[in-house]
Amino acid sequence: MASLRKASKSHARSYRERSQPSSRAHLGFLEKKKDYKERAEDFQRKQNTLKRLKRKALNRNPDEFYFNMVKTQKVDGVHQEKEETEPVHTEAELKLMFSQDQKYVTMKRTSELNKIERLKSSLHLLDNDSGPRNKHIVFVDTDKEVKEFDAAKYFGTHPSLVNRRFNRPSLENLKKLELRGNLNEADLKKVSKEKEQRYRELAKRIQREKDLHVIQQKMEMKKNVMSKKEKCTKLKEETKTSAPVYRWRHKRKR
């Protein structure tokens, strides 16, 4: 009997579901039984969820209260906890933390300034406009000597090196220098590339020092606002490149 059942199944026609007729091809694929089953299960799941929520709403106690109800607020339809209004740190702790941050910024700025000075020394950019302008006074006897005064001749150096504040070699030392004429193009390109890298590094460090200086000024102003109890008037808003400007009422000292 079992062999007969197996033989009958082997000759049975295979199950096939019809496809979408060509006249209804614009409606998309024809839904099969598995698709209908999946859609029906999803629909029933949603209906059961709605029934459960309705039952929960009907059984809710109108006098029900939780502290979380007053600690949350709706933002774009989503419940979010409100920010704590009570300060976490005391005023003394905030001042101490702020002073530590200010010391760190000052230390980093000092480090950048030292690195900038070393780079300038190596690149012979010592005579910049931002530095102090030193004076070298030379005394002469007559007005004629003043008119005919030649700084290069007086210092015994080349005219192009007169404006240097130091590292000003004399003509005798320049004559003693041995000029290296065995440099090929590869060496020159390597030296030029290294020099460009140093200049780029110098520009970045100068910009970083400027940014740290602005941060230092802003922190200093904020510290003054926090420490002083008198009322102040803001004269200028804070920008990316400058700190805000406040004015305090002048208090006469006794």
PDB file of C-alpha atoms in Angstrom:
ATOM      1  CA  MET A   1       0.000   0.000   0.000  1.00  0.00           C
ATOM      2  CA  ALA A   2       2.818   2.347   0.826  1.00  0.00           C
ATOM      3  CA  SER A   3       4.423   1.758  -2.538  1.00  0.00           C
ATOM      4  CA  LEU A   4       1.107   2.506  -4.256  1.00  0.00           C
ATOM      5  CA  ARG A   5       0.783   5.807  -2.362  1.00  0.00           C
ATOM      6  CA  LYS A   6       4.300   6.807  -3.342  1.00  0.00           C
ATOM      7  CA  ALA A   7       3.647   5.859  -6.966  1.00  0.00           C
ATOM      8  CA  SER A   8       0.432   7.902  -7.051  1.00  0.00           C
ATOM      9  CA  LYS A   9       2.252  10.953  -5.605  1.00  0.00           C
ATOM     10  CA  SER A  10       4.999  10.690  -8.177  1.00  0.00           C
ATOM     11  CA  HIS A  11       2.493  10.871 -11.012  1.00  0.00           C
ATOM     12  CA  ALA A  12       0.454  13.648  -9.398  1.00  0.00           C
ATOM     13  CA  ARG A  13       0.493  17.071 -11.002  1.00  0.00           C
ATOM     14  CA  SER A  14       2.782  19.587  -9.244  1.00  0.00           C
ATOM     15  CA  TYR A  15       1.129  22.530  -7.508  1.00  0.00           C
ATOM     16  CA  ARG A  16       1.484  25.763  -9.442  1.00  0.00           C
ATOM     17  CA  GLU A  17       0.049  29.201  -8.749  1.00  0.00           C
ATOM     18  CA  ARG A  18      -0.954  31.298 -11.681  1.00  0.00           C
ATOM     19  CA  SER A  19       0.911  34.519 -12.416  1.00  0.00           C
ATOM     20  CA  GLN A  20      -0.509  37.957 -13.036  1.00  0.00           C
ATOM     21  CA  PRO A  21      -2.387  38.106 -16.365  1.00  0.00           C
ATOM     22  CA  SER A  22      -0.836  40.357 -18.992  1.00  0.00           C
ATOM     23  CA  SER A  23      -3.930  42.590 -18.934  1.00  0.00           C
ATOM     24  CA  ARG A  24      -3.285  43.341 -15.227  1.00  0.00           C
ATOM     25  CA  ALA A  25       0.514  43.615 -15.429  1.00  0.00           C
ATOM     26  CA  HIS A  26       0.306  47.350 -14.588  1.00  0.00           C
ATOM     27  CA  LEU A  27      -0.951  46.399 -11.098  1.00  0.00           C
ATOM     28  CA  GLY A  28       2.290  44.628 -10.184  1.00  0.00           C
ATOM     29  CA  PHE A  29       2.921  41.069  -9.057  1.00  0.00           C
ATOM     30  CA  LEU A  30      -0.049  38.868  -8.182  1.00  0.00           C
ATOM     31  CA  GLU A  31      -0.202  38.214  -4.440  1.00  0.00           C
ATOM     32  CA  LYS A  32       0.530  34.590  -3.536  1.00  0.00           C
ATOM     33  CA  LYS A  33      -0.718  32.690  -0.523  1.00  0.00           C
ATOM     34  CA  LYS A  34       2.511  33.208   1.458  1.00  0.00           C
ATOM     35  CA  ASP A  35       2.300  36.945   0.828  1.00  0.00           C
ATOM     36  CA  TYR A  36      -1.324  37.045   1.971  1.00  0.00           C
ATOM     37  CA  LYS A  37      -0.474  35.011   5.076  1.00  0.00           C
ATOM     38  CA  GLU A  38       2.359  37.383   6.037  1.00  0.00           C
ATOM     39  CA  ARG A  39       0.139  40.424   5.509  1.00  0.00           C
ATOM     40  CA  ALA A  40      -2.714  38.911   7.506  1.00  0.00           C
ATOM     41  CA  GLU A  41      -0.445  38.025  10.445  1.00  0.00           C
ATOM     42  CA  ASP A  42       0.941  41.558  10.513  1.00  0.00           C
ATOM     43  CA  PHE A  43      -2.574  43.011  10.468  1.00  0.00           C
ATOM     44  CA  GLN A  44      -3.727  40.739  13.303  1.00  0.00           C
ATOM     45  CA  ARG A  45      -0.637  41.624  15.362  1.00  0.00           C
ATOM     46  CA  LYS A  46      -1.390  45.338  15.047  1.00  0.00           C
ATOM     47  CA  GLN A  47      -5.060  44.818  15.911  1.00  0.00           C
ATOM     48  CA  ASN A  48      -4.129  42.879  19.053  1.00  0.00           C
ATOM     49  CA  THR A  49      -1.734  45.662  20.099  1.00  0.00           C
ATOM     50  CA  LEU A  50      -4.477  48.277  19.683  1.00  0.00           C
ATOM     51  CA  LYS A  51      -6.927  46.177  21.704  1.00  0.00           C
ATOM     52  CA  ARG A  52      -4.392  45.754  24.504  1.00  0.00           C
ATOM     53  CA  LEU A  53      -3.698  49.503  24.631  1.00  0.00           C
ATOM     54  CA  LYS A  54      -7.425  50.336  24.664  1.00  0.00           C
ATOM     55  CA  ARG A  55      -7.994  47.883  27.514  1.00  0.00           C
ATOM     56  CA  LYS A  56      -5.064  49.400  29.422  1.00  0.00           C
ATOM     57  CA  ALA A  57      -6.477  52.915  28.923  1.00  0.00           C
ATOM     58  CA  LEU A  58      -9.937  51.844  30.176  1.00  0.00           C
ATOM     59  CA  ASN A  59      -8.468  50.205  33.285  1.00  0.00           C
ATOM     60  CA  ARG A  60      -6.201  53.172  34.117  1.00  0.00           C
ATOM     61  CA  ASN A  61      -6.723  54.882  37.456  1.00  0.00           C
ATOM     62  CA  PRO A  62      -7.467  58.618  36.857  1.00  0.00           C
ATOM     63  CA  ASP A  63      -5.645  59.475  40.121  1.00  0.00           C
ATOM     64  CA  GLU A  64      -2.507  57.600  39.073  1.00  0.00           C
ATOM     65  CA  PHE A  65       0.693  59.642  39.522  1.00  0.00           C
ATOM     66  CA  TYR A  66       4.390  59.030  39.021  1.00  0.00           C
ATOM     67  CA  PHE A  67       7.191  61.522  39.663  1.00  0.00           C
ATOM     68  CA  ASN A  68       8.506  60.769  36.195  1.00  0.00           C
ATOM     69  CA  MET A  69       5.414  62.528  34.830  1.00  0.00           C
ATOM     70  CA  VAL A  70       6.723  65.913  35.997  1.00  0.00           C
ATOM     71  CA  LYS A  71      10.355  65.133  35.157  1.00  0.00           C
ATOM     72  CA  THR A  72       9.728  64.512  31.463  1.00  0.00           C
ATOM     73  CA  GLN A  73       8.631  66.708  28.598  1.00  0.00           C
ATOM     74  CA  LYS A  74       7.538  66.090  25.041  1.00  0.00           C
ATOM     75  CA  VAL A  75       9.977  67.079  22.308  1.00  0.00           C
ATOM     76  CA  ASP A  76       8.647  66.425  18.797  1.00  0.00           C
ATOM     77  CA  GLY A  77       6.162  63.932  20.216  1.00  0.00           C
ATOM     78  CA  VAL A  78       8.829  61.971  22.135  1.00  0.00           C
ATOM     79  CA  HIS A  79       9.072  61.968  25.942  1.00  0.00           C
ATOM     80  CA  GLN A  80      12.469  63.146  27.153  1.00  0.00           C
ATOM     81  CA  GLU A  81      13.720  63.784  30.649  1.00  0.00           C
ATOM     82  CA  LYS A  82      14.145  67.415  31.628  1.00  0.00           C
ATOM     83  CA  GLU A  83      17.602  68.724  32.408  1.00  0.00           C
ATOM     84  CA  GLU A  84      18.465  69.038  36.049  1.00  0.00           C
ATOM     85  CA  THR A  85      17.940  72.623  37.194  1.00  0.00           C
ATOM     86  CA  GLU A  86      19.947  72.095  40.368  1.00  0.00           C
ATOM     87  CA  PRO A  87      23.643  72.893  39.751  1.00  0.00           C
ATOM     88  CA  VAL A  88      25.971  69.929  40.042  1.00  0.00           C
ATOM     89  CA  HIS A  89      29.023  71.975  41.119  1.00  0.00           C
ATOM     90  CA  THR A  90      29.308  74.792  43.620  1.00  0.00           C
ATOM     91  CA  GLU A  91      30.616  78.222  42.665  1.00  0.00           C
ATOM     92  CA  ALA A  92      33.965  77.554  44.365  1.00  0.00           C
ATOM     93  CA  GLU A  93      34.373  74.278  42.452  1.00  0.00           C
ATOM     94  CA  LEU A  94      33.563  75.986  39.154  1.00  0.00           C
ATOM     95  CA  LYS A  95      36.146  78.716  39.823  1.00  0.00           C
ATOM     96  CA  LEU A  96      38.788  76.109  40.672  1.00  0.00           C
ATOM     97  CA  MET A  97      38.055  74.079  37.526  1.00  0.00           C
ATOM     98  CA  PHE A  98      38.086  77.237  35.430  1.00  0.00           C
ATOM     99  CA  SER A  99      41.437  78.356  36.849  1.00  0.00           C
ATOM    100  CA  GLN A 100      42.938  74.931  36.073  1.00  0.00           C
ATOM    101  CA  ASP A 101      41.708  75.157  32.459  1.00  0.00           C
ATOM    102  CA  GLN A 102      43.110  78.676  32.187  1.00  0.00           C
ATOM    103  CA  LYS A 103      46.518  77.547  33.442  1.00  0.00           C
ATOM    104  CA  TYR A 104      46.535  74.743  30.867  1.00  0.00           C
ATOM    105  CA  VAL A 105      45.728  77.157  28.009  1.00  0.00           C
ATOM    106  CA  THR A 106      48.444  79.548  29.224  1.00  0.00           C
ATOM    107  CA  MET A 107      50.967  76.702  29.373  1.00  0.00           C
ATOM    108  CA  LYS A 108      50.107  75.550  25.826  1.00  0.00           C
ATOM    109  CA  ARG A 109      50.361  79.116  24.487  1.00  0.00           C
ATOM    110  CA  THR A 110      53.760  79.593  26.130  1.00  0.00           C
ATOM    111  CA  SER A 111      54.930  76.318  24.598  1.00  0.00           C
ATOM    112  CA  GLU A 112      53.744  77.436  21.147  1.00  0.00           C
ATOM    113  CA  LEU A 113      55.535  80.784  21.525  1.00  0.00           C
ATOM    114  CA  ASN A 114      58.792  79.028  22.391  1.00  0.00           C
ATOM    115  CA  LYS A 115      58.472  76.707  19.384  1.00  0.00           C
ATOM    116  CA  ILE A 116      57.719  79.691  17.131  1.00  0.00           C
ATOM    117  CA  GLU A 117      60.830  81.499  18.336  1.00  0.00           C
ATOM    118  CA  ARG A 118      62.978  78.425  17.692  1.00  0.00           C
ATOM    119  CA  LEU A 119      61.558  78.051  14.185  1.00  0.00           C
ATOM    120  CA  LYS A 120      62.140  81.722  13.442  1.00  0.00           C
ATOM    121  CA  SER A 121      65.711  81.433  14.642  1.00  0.00           C
ATOM    122  CA  SER A 122      66.340  78.471  12.353  1.00  0.00           C
ATOM    123  CA  LEU A 123      64.672  80.187   9.381  1.00  0.00           C
ATOM    124  CA  HIS A 124      66.341  83.581   9.997  1.00  0.00           C
ATOM    125  CA  LEU A 125      63.056  85.379  10.566  1.00  0.00           C
ATOM    126  CA  LEU A 126      64.174  87.108  13.707  1.00  0.00           C
ATOM    127  CA  ASP A 127      63.681  90.676  12.503  1.00  0.00           C
ATOM    128  CA  ASN A 128      59.901  90.666  12.357  1.00  0.00           C
ATOM    129  CA  ASP A 129      57.607  93.612  12.966  1.00  0.00           C
ATOM    130  CA  SER A 130      55.921  92.014  15.960  1.00  0.00           C
ATOM    131  CA  GLY A 131      59.123  91.926  18.034  1.00  0.00           C
ATOM    132  CA  PRO A 132      60.637  94.821  19.966  1.00  0.00           C
ATOM    133  CA  ARG A 133      62.523  97.393  17.903  1.00  0.00           C
ATOM    134  CA  ASN A 134      66.010  97.741  19.357  1.00  0.00           C
ATOM    135  CA  LYS A 135      68.167 100.794  18.749  1.00  0.00           C
ATOM    136  CA  HIS A 136      71.901 100.977  18.256  1.00  0.00           C
ATOM    137  CA  ILE A 137      73.066 104.555  18.839  1.00  0.00           C
ATOM    138  CA  VAL A 138      76.346 105.617  17.257  1.00  0.00           C
ATOM    139  CA  PHE A 139      77.927 108.906  18.364  1.00  0.00           C
ATOM    140  CA  VAL A 140      79.862 111.052  15.882  1.00  0.00           C
ATOM    141  CA  ASP A 141      81.533 114.437  16.237  1.00  0.00           C
ATOM    142  CA  THR A 142      80.412 116.524  13.258  1.00  0.00           C
ATOM    143  CA  ASP A 143      77.333 116.940  11.039  1.00  0.00           C
ATOM    144  CA  LYS A 144      79.421 115.918   8.042  1.00  0.00           C
ATOM    145  CA  GLU A 145      80.080 112.517   9.632  1.00  0.00           C
ATOM    146  CA  VAL A 146      76.335 112.137  10.268  1.00  0.00           C
ATOM    147  CA  LYS A 147      75.521 112.727   6.575  1.00  0.00           C
ATOM    148  CA  GLU A 148      78.308 110.465   5.330  1.00  0.00           C
ATOM    149  CA  PHE A 149      77.734 107.730   7.937  1.00  0.00           C
ATOM    150  CA  ASP A 150      77.742 104.219   6.437  1.00  0.00           C
ATOM    151  CA  ALA A 151      76.388 101.531   8.776  1.00  0.00           C
ATOM    152  CA  ALA A 152      77.811  98.645   6.731  1.00  0.00           C
ATOM    153  CA  LYS A 153      81.283 100.187   6.776  1.00  0.00           C
ATOM    154  CA  TYR A 154      81.037 101.019  10.487  1.00  0.00           C
ATOM    155  CA  PHE A 155      80.015  97.474  11.491  1.00  0.00           C
ATOM    156  CA  GLY A 156      82.321  95.906   8.899  1.00  0.00           C
ATOM    157  CA  THR A 157      79.643  93.731   7.330  1.00  0.00           C
ATOM    158  CA  HIS A 158      77.687  93.371   4.110  1.00  0.00           C
ATOM    159  CA  PRO A 159      74.921  95.988   3.487  1.00  0.00           C
ATOM    160  CA  SER A 160      72.252  93.259   3.296  1.00  0.00           C
ATOM    161  CA  LEU A 161      73.135  92.128   6.848  1.00  0.00           C
ATOM    162  CA  VAL A 162      73.005  95.542   8.528  1.00  0.00           C
ATOM    163  CA  ASN A 163      69.390  95.214   9.754  1.00  0.00           C
ATOM    164  CA  ARG A 164      70.102  92.015  11.660  1.00  0.00           C
ATOM    165  CA  ARG A 165      70.094  92.381  15.428  1.00  0.00           C
ATOM    166  CA  PHE A 166      72.567  89.535  15.869  1.00  0.00           C
ATOM    167  CA  ASN A 167      74.273  86.815  13.806  1.00  0.00           C
ATOM    168  CA  ARG A 168      75.789  89.635  11.770  1.00  0.00           C
ATOM    169  CA  PRO A 169      79.058  88.213  10.355  1.00  0.00           C
ATOM    170  CA  SER A 170      81.851  90.564   9.370  1.00  0.00           C
ATOM    171  CA  LEU A 171      83.409  90.751   5.910  1.00  0.00           C
ATOM    172  CA  GLU A 172      86.482  88.887   7.120  1.00  0.00           C
ATOM    173  CA  ASN A 173      84.356  85.990   8.376  1.00  0.00           C
ATOM    174  CA  LEU A 174      82.405  85.979   5.126  1.00  0.00           C
ATOM    175  CA  LYS A 175      85.641  85.672   3.140  1.00  0.00           C
ATOM    176  CA  LYS A 176      86.746  82.740   5.272  1.00  0.00           C
ATOM    177  CA  LEU A 177      83.551  80.803   4.604  1.00  0.00           C
ATOM    178  CA  GLU A 178      83.999  77.968   2.153  1.00  0.00           C
ATOM    179  CA  LEU A 179      81.243  77.962  -0.392  1.00  0.00           C
ATOM    180  CA  ARG A 180      80.012  74.484  -1.149  1.00  0.00           C
ATOM    181  CA  GLY A 181      79.706  74.105  -4.887  1.00  0.00           C
ATOM    182  CA  ASN A 182      79.187  70.353  -5.040  1.00  0.00           C
ATOM    183  CA  LEU A 183      75.426  70.439  -4.410  1.00  0.00           C
ATOM    184  CA  ASN A 184      73.400  68.782  -7.139  1.00  0.00           C
ATOM    185  CA  GLU A 185      69.752  69.428  -8.059  1.00  0.00           C
ATOM    186  CA  ALA A 186      68.459  66.580  -5.863  1.00  0.00           C
ATOM    187  CA  ASP A 187      70.128  68.070  -2.782  1.00  0.00           C
ATOM    188  CA  LEU A 188      68.808  71.528  -3.602  1.00  0.00           C
ATOM    189  CA  LYS A 189      65.262  70.182  -4.038  1.00  0.00           C
ATOM    190  CA  LYS A 190      65.524  68.329  -0.738  1.00  0.00           C
ATOM    191  CA  VAL A 191      66.701  71.461   1.077  1.00  0.00           C
ATOM    192  CA  SER A 192      63.958  73.535  -0.547  1.00  0.00           C
ATOM    193  CA  LYS A 193      61.298  70.984   0.401  1.00  0.00           C
ATOM    194  CA  GLU A 194      62.472  70.886   4.015  1.00  0.00           C
ATOM    195  CA  LYS A 195      62.427  74.676   4.122  1.00  0.00           C
ATOM    196  CA  GLU A 196      58.852  74.792   2.792  1.00  0.00           C
ATOM    197  CA  GLN A 197      57.767  72.275   5.417  1.00  0.00           C
ATOM    198  CA  ARG A 198      59.331  74.397   8.159  1.00  0.00           C
ATOM    199  CA  TYR A 199      57.573  77.510   6.852  1.00  0.00           C
ATOM    200  CA  ARG A 200      54.228  75.677   6.772  1.00  0.00           C
ATOM    201  CA  GLU A 201      54.794  74.439  10.309  1.00  0.00           C
ATOM    202  CA  LEU A 202      55.649  77.976  11.390  1.00  0.00           C
ATOM    203  CA  ALA A 203      52.438  79.356   9.833  1.00  0.00           C
ATOM    204  CA  LYS A 204      50.341  76.677  11.559  1.00  0.00           C
ATOM    205  CA  ARG A 205      51.952  77.338  14.927  1.00  0.00           C
ATOM    206  CA  ILE A 206      51.453  81.095  14.583  1.00  0.00           C
ATOM    207  CA  GLN A 207      47.752  80.535  13.822  1.00  0.00           C
ATOM    208  CA  ARG A 208      47.472  78.106  16.753  1.00  0.00           C
ATOM    209  CA  GLU A 209      49.077  80.658  19.069  1.00  0.00           C
ATOM    210  CA  LYS A 210      46.580  83.300  17.914  1.00  0.00           C
ATOM    211  CA  ASP A 211      43.665  80.941  18.605  1.00  0.00           C
ATOM    212  CA  LEU A 212      45.026  80.120  22.059  1.00  0.00           C
ATOM    213  CA  HIS A 213      45.459  83.837  22.752  1.00  0.00           C
ATOM    214  CA  VAL A 214      41.788  84.458  21.901  1.00  0.00           C
ATOM    215  CA  ILE A 215      40.723  81.534  24.125  1.00  0.00           C
ATOM    216  CA  GLN A 216      42.886  82.897  26.933  1.00  0.00           C
ATOM    217  CA  GLN A 217      41.270  86.335  26.647  1.00  0.00           C
ATOM    218  CA  LYS A 218      37.767  84.827  26.651  1.00  0.00           C
ATOM    219  CA  MET A 219      38.532  82.714  29.717  1.00  0.00           C
ATOM    220  CA  GLU A 220      40.048  85.715  31.495  1.00  0.00           C
ATOM    221  CA  MET A 221      36.935  87.789  30.800  1.00  0.00           C
ATOM    222  CA  LYS A 222      34.647  84.966  31.933  1.00  0.00           C
ATOM    223  CA  LYS A 223      36.656  84.629  35.130  1.00  0.00           C
ATOM    224  CA  ASN A 224      36.262  88.354  35.802  1.00  0.00           C
ATOM    225  CA  VAL A 225      32.497  88.120  35.269  1.00  0.00           C
ATOM    226  CA  MET A 226      32.264  85.148  37.653  1.00  0.00           C
ATOM    227  CA  SER A 227      34.483  86.630  40.368  1.00  0.00           C
ATOM    228  CA  LYS A 228      33.118  90.174  40.451  1.00  0.00           C
ATOM    229  CA  LYS A 229      29.758  90.556  42.177  1.00  0.00           C
ATOM    230  CA  GLU A 230      29.004  94.020  40.780  1.00  0.00           C
ATOM    231  CA  LYS A 231      26.677  94.377  37.822  1.00  0.00           C
ATOM    232  CA  CYS A 232      28.371  94.870  34.481  1.00  0.00           C
ATOM    233  CA  THR A 233      27.314  96.104  31.061  1.00  0.00           C
ATOM    234  CA  LYS A 234      28.237  94.235  27.915  1.00  0.00           C
ATOM    235  CA  LEU A 235      29.711  96.647  25.373  1.00  0.00           C
ATOM    236  CA  LYS A 236      30.734  94.168  22.682  1.00  0.00           C
ATOM    237  CA  GLU A 237      29.543  90.676  21.834  1.00  0.00           C
ATOM    238  CA  GLU A 238      31.876  87.701  21.676  1.00  0.00           C
ATOM    239  CA  THR A 239      33.154  86.701  18.225  1.00  0.00           C
ATOM    240  CA  LYS A 240      35.377  83.958  16.852  1.00  0.00           C
ATOM    241  CA  THR A 241      38.427  86.214  16.908  1.00  0.00           C
ATOM    242  CA  SER A 242      37.795  88.398  19.970  1.00  0.00           C
ATOM    243  CA  ALA A 243      36.546  88.150  23.527  1.00  0.00           C
ATOM    244  CA  PRO A 244      33.453  90.010  24.788  1.00  0.00           C
ATOM    245  CA  VAL A 245      33.926  93.452  26.308  1.00  0.00           C
ATOM    246  CA  TYR A 246      32.283  94.309  29.639  1.00  0.00           C
ATOM    247  CA  ARG A 247      32.250  97.503  31.647  1.00  0.00           C
ATOM    248  CA  TRP A 248      31.922  97.625  35.410  1.00  0.00           C
ATOM    249  CA  ARG A 249      30.797 100.618  37.352  1.00  0.00           C
ATOM    250  CA  HIS A 250      33.744 102.455  38.836  1.00  0.00           C
ATOM    251  CA  LYS A 251      33.718 102.177  42.592  1.00  0.00           C
ATOM    252  CA  ARG A 252      35.609 104.830  44.471  1.00  0.00           C
ATOM    253  CA  LYS A 253      37.996 103.455  47.072  1.00  0.00           C
ATOM    254  CA  ARG A 254      38.044 105.056  50.487  1.00  0.00           C
TER     255      ARG A 254
END
